[in-house]
Short mmCIF file of C-alpha atoms and ligand atoms in Angstrom, two decimals:
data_model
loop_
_atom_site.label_atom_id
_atom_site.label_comp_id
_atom_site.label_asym_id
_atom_site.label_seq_id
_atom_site.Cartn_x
_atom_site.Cartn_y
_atom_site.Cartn_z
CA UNK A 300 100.60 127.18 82.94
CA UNK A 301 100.19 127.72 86.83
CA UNK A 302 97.19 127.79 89.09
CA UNK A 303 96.93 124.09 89.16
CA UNK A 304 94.92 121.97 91.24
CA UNK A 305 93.81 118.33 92.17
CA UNK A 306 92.07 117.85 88.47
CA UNK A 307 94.55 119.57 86.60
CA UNK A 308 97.99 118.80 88.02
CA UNK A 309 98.57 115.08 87.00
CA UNK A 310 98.00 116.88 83.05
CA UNK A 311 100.29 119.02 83.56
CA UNK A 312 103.29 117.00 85.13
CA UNK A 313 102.30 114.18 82.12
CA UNK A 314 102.82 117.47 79.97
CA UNK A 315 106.17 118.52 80.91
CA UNK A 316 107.68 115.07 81.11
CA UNK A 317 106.61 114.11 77.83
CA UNK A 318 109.62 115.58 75.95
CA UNK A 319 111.87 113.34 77.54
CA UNK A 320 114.10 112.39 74.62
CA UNK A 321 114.64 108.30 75.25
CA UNK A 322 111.17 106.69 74.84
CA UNK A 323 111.99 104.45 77.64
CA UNK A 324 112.54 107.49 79.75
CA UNK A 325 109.43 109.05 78.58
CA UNK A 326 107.49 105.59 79.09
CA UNK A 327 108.44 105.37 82.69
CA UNK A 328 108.43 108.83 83.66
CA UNK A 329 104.71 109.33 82.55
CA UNK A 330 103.75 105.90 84.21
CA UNK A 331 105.33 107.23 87.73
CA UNK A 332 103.66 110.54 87.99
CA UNK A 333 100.16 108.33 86.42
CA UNK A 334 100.85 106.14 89.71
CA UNK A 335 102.18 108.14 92.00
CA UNK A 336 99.37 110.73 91.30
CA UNK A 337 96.97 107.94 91.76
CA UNK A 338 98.38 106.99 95.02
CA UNK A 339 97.74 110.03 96.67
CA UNK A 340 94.35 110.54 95.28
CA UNK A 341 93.49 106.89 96.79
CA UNK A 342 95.23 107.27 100.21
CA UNK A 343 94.78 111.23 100.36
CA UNK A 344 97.54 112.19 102.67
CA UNK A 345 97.33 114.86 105.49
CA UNK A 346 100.36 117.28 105.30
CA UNK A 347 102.15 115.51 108.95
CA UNK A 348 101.68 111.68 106.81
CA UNK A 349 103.54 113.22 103.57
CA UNK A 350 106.07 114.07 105.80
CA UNK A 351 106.16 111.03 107.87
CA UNK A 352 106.72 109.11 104.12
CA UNK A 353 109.32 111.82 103.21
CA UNK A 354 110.81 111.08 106.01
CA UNK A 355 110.84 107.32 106.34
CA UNK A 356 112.74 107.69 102.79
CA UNK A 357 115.41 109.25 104.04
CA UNK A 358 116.31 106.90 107.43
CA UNK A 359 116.21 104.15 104.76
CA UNK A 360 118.74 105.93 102.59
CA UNK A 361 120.57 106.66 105.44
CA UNK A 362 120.68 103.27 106.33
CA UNK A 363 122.74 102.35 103.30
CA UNK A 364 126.34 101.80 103.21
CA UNK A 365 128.30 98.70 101.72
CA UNK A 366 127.52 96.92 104.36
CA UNK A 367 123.82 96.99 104.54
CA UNK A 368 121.63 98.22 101.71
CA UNK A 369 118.15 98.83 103.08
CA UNK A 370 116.57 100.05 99.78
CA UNK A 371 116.97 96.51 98.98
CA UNK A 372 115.61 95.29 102.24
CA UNK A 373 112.43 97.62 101.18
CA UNK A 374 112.08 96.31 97.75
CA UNK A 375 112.45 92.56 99.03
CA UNK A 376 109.70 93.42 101.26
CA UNK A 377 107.29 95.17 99.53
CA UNK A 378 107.21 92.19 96.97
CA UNK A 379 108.93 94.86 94.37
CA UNK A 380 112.31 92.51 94.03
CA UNK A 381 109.84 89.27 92.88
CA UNK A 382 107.95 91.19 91.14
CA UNK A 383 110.65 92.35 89.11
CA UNK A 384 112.16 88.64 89.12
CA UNK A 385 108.77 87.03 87.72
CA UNK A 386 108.57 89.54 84.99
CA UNK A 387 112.23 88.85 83.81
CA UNK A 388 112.52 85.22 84.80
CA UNK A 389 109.54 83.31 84.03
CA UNK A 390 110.28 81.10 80.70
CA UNK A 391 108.76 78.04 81.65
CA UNK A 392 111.05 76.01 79.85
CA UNK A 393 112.48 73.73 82.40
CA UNK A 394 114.94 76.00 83.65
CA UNK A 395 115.38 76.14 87.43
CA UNK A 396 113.49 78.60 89.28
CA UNK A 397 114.64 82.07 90.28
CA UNK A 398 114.48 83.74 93.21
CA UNK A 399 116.04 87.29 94.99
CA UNK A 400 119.40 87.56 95.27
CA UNK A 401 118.88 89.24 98.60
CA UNK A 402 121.70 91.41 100.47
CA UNK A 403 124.67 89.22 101.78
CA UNK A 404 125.90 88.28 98.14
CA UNK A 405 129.83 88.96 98.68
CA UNK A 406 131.49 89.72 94.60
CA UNK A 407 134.35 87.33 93.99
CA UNK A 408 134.16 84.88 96.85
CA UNK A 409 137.05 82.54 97.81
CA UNK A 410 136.97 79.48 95.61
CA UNK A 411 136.79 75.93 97.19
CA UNK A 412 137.69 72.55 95.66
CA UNK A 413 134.83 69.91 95.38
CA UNK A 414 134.01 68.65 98.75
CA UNK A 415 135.90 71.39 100.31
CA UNK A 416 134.60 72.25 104.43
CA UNK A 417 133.48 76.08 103.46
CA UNK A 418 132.20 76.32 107.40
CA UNK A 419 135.46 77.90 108.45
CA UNK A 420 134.42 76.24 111.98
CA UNK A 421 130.83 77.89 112.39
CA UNK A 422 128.96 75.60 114.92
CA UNK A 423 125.71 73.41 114.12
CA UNK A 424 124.77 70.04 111.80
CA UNK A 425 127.56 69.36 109.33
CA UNK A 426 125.78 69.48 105.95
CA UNK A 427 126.82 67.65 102.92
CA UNK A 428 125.63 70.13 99.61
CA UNK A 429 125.59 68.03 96.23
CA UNK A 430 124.36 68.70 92.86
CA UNK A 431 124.94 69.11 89.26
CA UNK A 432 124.85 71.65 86.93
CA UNK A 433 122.55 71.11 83.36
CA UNK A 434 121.56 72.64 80.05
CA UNK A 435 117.90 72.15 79.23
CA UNK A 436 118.73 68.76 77.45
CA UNK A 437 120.17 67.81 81.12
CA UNK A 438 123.71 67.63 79.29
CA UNK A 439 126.02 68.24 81.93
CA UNK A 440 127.63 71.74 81.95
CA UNK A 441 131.25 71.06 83.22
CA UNK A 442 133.28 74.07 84.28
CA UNK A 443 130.17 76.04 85.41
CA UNK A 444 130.94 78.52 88.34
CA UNK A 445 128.63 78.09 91.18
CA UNK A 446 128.71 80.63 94.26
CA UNK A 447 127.41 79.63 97.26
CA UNK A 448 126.62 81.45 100.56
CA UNK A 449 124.42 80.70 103.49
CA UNK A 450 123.13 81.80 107.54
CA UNK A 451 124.76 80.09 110.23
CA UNK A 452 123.62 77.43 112.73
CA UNK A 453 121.47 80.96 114.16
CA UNK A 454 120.38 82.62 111.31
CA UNK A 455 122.96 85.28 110.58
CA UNK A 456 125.30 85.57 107.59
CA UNK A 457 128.72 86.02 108.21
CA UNK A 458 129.33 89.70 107.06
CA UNK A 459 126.91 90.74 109.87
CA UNK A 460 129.60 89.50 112.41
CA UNK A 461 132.40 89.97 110.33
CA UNK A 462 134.95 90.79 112.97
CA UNK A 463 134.18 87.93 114.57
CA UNK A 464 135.00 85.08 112.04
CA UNK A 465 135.81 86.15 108.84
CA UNK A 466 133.90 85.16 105.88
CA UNK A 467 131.93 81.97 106.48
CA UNK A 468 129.77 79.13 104.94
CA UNK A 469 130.23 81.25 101.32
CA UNK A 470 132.48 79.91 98.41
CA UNK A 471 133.22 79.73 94.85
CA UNK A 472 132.92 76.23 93.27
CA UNK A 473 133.36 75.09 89.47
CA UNK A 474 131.51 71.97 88.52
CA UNK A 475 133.56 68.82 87.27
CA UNK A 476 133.52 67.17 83.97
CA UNK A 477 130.23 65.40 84.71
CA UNK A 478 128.59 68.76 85.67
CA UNK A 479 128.92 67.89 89.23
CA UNK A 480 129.59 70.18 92.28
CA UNK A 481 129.92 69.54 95.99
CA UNK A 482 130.57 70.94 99.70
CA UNK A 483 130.66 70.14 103.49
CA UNK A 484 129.03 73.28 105.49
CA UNK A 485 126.82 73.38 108.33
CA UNK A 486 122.97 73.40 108.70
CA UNK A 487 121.64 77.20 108.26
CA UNK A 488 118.39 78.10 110.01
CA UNK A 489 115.75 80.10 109.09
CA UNK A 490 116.43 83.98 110.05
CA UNK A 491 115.09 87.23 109.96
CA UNK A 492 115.55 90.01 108.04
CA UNK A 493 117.53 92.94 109.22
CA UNK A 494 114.64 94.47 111.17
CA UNK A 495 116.49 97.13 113.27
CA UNK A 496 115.79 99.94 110.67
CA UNK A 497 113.21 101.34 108.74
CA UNK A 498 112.21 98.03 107.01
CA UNK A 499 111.74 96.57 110.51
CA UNK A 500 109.12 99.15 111.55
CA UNK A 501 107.39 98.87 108.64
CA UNK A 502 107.20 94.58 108.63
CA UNK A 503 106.12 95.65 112.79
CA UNK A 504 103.39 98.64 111.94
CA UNK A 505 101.71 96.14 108.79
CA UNK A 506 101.81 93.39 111.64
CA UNK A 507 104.12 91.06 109.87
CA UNK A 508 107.28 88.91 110.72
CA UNK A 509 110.39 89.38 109.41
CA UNK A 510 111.44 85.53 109.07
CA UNK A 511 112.74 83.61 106.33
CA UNK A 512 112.72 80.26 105.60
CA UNK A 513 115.96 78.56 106.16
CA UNK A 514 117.89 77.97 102.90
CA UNK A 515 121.20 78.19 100.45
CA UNK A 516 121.60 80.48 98.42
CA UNK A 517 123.22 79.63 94.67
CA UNK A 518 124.65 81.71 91.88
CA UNK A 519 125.33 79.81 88.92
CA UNK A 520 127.32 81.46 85.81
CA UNK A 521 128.39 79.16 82.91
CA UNK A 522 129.26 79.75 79.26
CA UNK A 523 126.53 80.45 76.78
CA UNK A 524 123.79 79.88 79.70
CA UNK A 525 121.92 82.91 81.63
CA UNK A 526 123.30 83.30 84.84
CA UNK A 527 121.14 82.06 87.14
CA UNK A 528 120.26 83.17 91.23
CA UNK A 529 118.36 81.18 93.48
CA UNK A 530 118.02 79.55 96.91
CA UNK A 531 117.30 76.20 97.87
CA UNK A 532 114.74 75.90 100.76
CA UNK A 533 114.24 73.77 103.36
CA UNK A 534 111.41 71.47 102.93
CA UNK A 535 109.00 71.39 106.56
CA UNK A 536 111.08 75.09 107.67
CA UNK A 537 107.91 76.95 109.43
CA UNK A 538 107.86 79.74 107.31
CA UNK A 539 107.73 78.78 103.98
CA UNK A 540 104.39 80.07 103.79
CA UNK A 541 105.18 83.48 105.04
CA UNK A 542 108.46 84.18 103.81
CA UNK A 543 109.12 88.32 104.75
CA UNK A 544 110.28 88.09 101.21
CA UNK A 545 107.98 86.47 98.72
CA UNK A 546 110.75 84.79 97.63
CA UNK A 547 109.67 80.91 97.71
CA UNK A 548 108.59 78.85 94.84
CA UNK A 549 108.02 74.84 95.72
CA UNK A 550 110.20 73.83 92.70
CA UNK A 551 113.19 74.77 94.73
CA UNK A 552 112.31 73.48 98.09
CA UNK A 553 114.33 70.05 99.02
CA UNK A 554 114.97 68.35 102.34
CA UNK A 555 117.45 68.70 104.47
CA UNK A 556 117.56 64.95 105.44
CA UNK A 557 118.99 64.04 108.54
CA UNK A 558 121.44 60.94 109.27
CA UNK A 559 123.12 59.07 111.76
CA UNK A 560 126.95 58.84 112.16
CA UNK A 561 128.49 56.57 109.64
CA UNK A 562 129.52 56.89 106.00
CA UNK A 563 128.75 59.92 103.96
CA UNK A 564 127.61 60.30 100.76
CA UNK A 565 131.30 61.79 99.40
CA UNK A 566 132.90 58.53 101.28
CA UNK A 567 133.93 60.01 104.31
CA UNK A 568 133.27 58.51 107.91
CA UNK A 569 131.09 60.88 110.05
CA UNK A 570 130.87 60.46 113.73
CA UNK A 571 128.14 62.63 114.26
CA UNK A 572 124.86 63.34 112.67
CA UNK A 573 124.55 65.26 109.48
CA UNK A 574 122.76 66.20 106.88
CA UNK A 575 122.34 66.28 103.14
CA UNK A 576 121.36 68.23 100.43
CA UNK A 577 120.70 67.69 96.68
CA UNK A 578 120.08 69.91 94.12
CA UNK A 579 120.02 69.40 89.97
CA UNK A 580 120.20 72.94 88.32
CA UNK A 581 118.94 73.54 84.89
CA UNK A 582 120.26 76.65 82.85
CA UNK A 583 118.33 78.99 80.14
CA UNK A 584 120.63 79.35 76.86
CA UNK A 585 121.94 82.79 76.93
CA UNK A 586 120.66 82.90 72.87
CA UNK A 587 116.72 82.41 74.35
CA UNK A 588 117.03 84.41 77.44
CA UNK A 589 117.89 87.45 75.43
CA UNK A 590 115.19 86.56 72.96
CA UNK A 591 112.70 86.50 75.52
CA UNK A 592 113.44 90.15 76.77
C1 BEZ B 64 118.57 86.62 101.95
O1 BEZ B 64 118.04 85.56 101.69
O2 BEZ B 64 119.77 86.62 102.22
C2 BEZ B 64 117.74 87.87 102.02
C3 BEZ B 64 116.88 88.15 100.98
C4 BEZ B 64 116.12 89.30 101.05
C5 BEZ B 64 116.20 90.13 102.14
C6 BEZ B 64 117.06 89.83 103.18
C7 BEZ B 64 117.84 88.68 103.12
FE1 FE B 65 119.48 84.31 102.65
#
């Protein structure tokens, strides 16, 4: 076969990837050169733009190390990563709600007690984080391991000024007998993005901001349950309608009330204001979520 051209190329591609030997590697092959063949007959490229794509490709990959993974960024923004999350999390059964696990996860964070300060002295609003952990039944789930991380008091996470204070406002907690898990931090705000790369000129050339809507984010693991990943938002934050992300869904937005110095909910005295957060989770049985696949 040779001599191909605009009506017979797509054919031929479909042609030669169709011995693939795994059917699920067949399936998606064909289905990328179908749309990716049918994005370049819509948008019809000049020569200089298929290069401009190529090349935008490769800054992004360039852009990724273990510190910052801006294929990630891309998918996040392009709507790809809740895309992905809706088709694989979407039961409907009364579970909490997903949402992206985004790039500032940390693996195997340091584990706090119950009530623990997990600031490590960041600046801005103490903020008292409460919640429990359920099955579907809203049986408590003791022993459940909940990871935590949040921005600071000015939007940034603390593994993008790492040398500067050490991990921050991010912790490993494991619920109590009663389900229940706890933790002083401080307020985070909304922040942007990374938007000094690729990504960034993208969000700036489709005339979009890179801001999210200030939240916490929560990673929940317990036995027999599907592990769940979500944020918390805050209710009122300014974006919440035009998260750079896609990522918010109004069962998961709470406030972030504010209070006056005096007693806290955990007991303690506060002499400044605060503020608190409460969240119930709700966890998918492991046995359904794999039946649902
Ligand atoms: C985050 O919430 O940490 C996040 C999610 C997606 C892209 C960038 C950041
Ligand atoms: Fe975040």
């Amino acid at each position: 076969m040779r001599n191909f051209d605009e009506n017979t190329i797509t054919d031929a591609v479909l042609e030669r990837v169709s011995g693939a030997g795994d059917p699920r590697i067949k399936m998606i092959s064909e289905a990328l050169v179908r749309h990716l063949h049918a994005f370049l007959r819509e948008t019809r490229p000049s020569q200089a733009e298929w290069e401009q794509g190529i090349a935008f490709l490769t800054r992004t990959g360039h852009m990724c190390d273990d510190k910052r993974q801006e294929f990630i960024l891309l998918s996040d923004a392009l709507g790809a990563s809740m895309l992905v999350d809706a088709i694989n999390n979407s039961a409907g059964l009364g579970e909490t709600d997903s949402t992206v696990l985004g790039p500032f996860y940390v693996e195997g964070p340091a584990e706090f007690e119950n009530g623990a300060d997990i600031s490590n002295g960041m600046d801005g609003m103490p903020i008292y984080v409460s919640g429990m952990v359920a099955d579907l039944e809203g049986k408590p789930l003791a022993g459940a391991l909940v990871d935590v991380w949040h921005a600071d008091d000015h939007g940034y996470y603390d593994v993008q000024n790492f040398e500067e204070r050490g991990l921050a406002g991010r912790a490993r907690l494991r619920t109590d007998r009663q389900g229940r898990f706890s933790f002083w931090s401080i307020r985070p705000a909304s922040y942007p993005i990374p938007h000094d790369g690729p990504v960034g000129d993208m969000l700036k050339a489709q005339g979009r901001h890179p801001y999210r809507p200030a939240h916490v984010h929560f990673m929940i693991e317990a036995e027999g349950k599907q592990k769940l990943v979500t944020h918390v938002f805050a209710a009122g934050d300014q974006y919440l309608d035009s998260d750079a992300v896609f990522g918010v869904k109004d069962s998961i937005i709470r406030p972030f009330d504010e209070h006056a110095p005096g007693l806290a909910p955990d007991g303690s005295k506060r002499d400044a204001p605060y503020a608190t957060l409460t969240y119930d989770f709700r966890l998918l049985p492991a046995v359904r979520a794999a039946c649902a696949d």
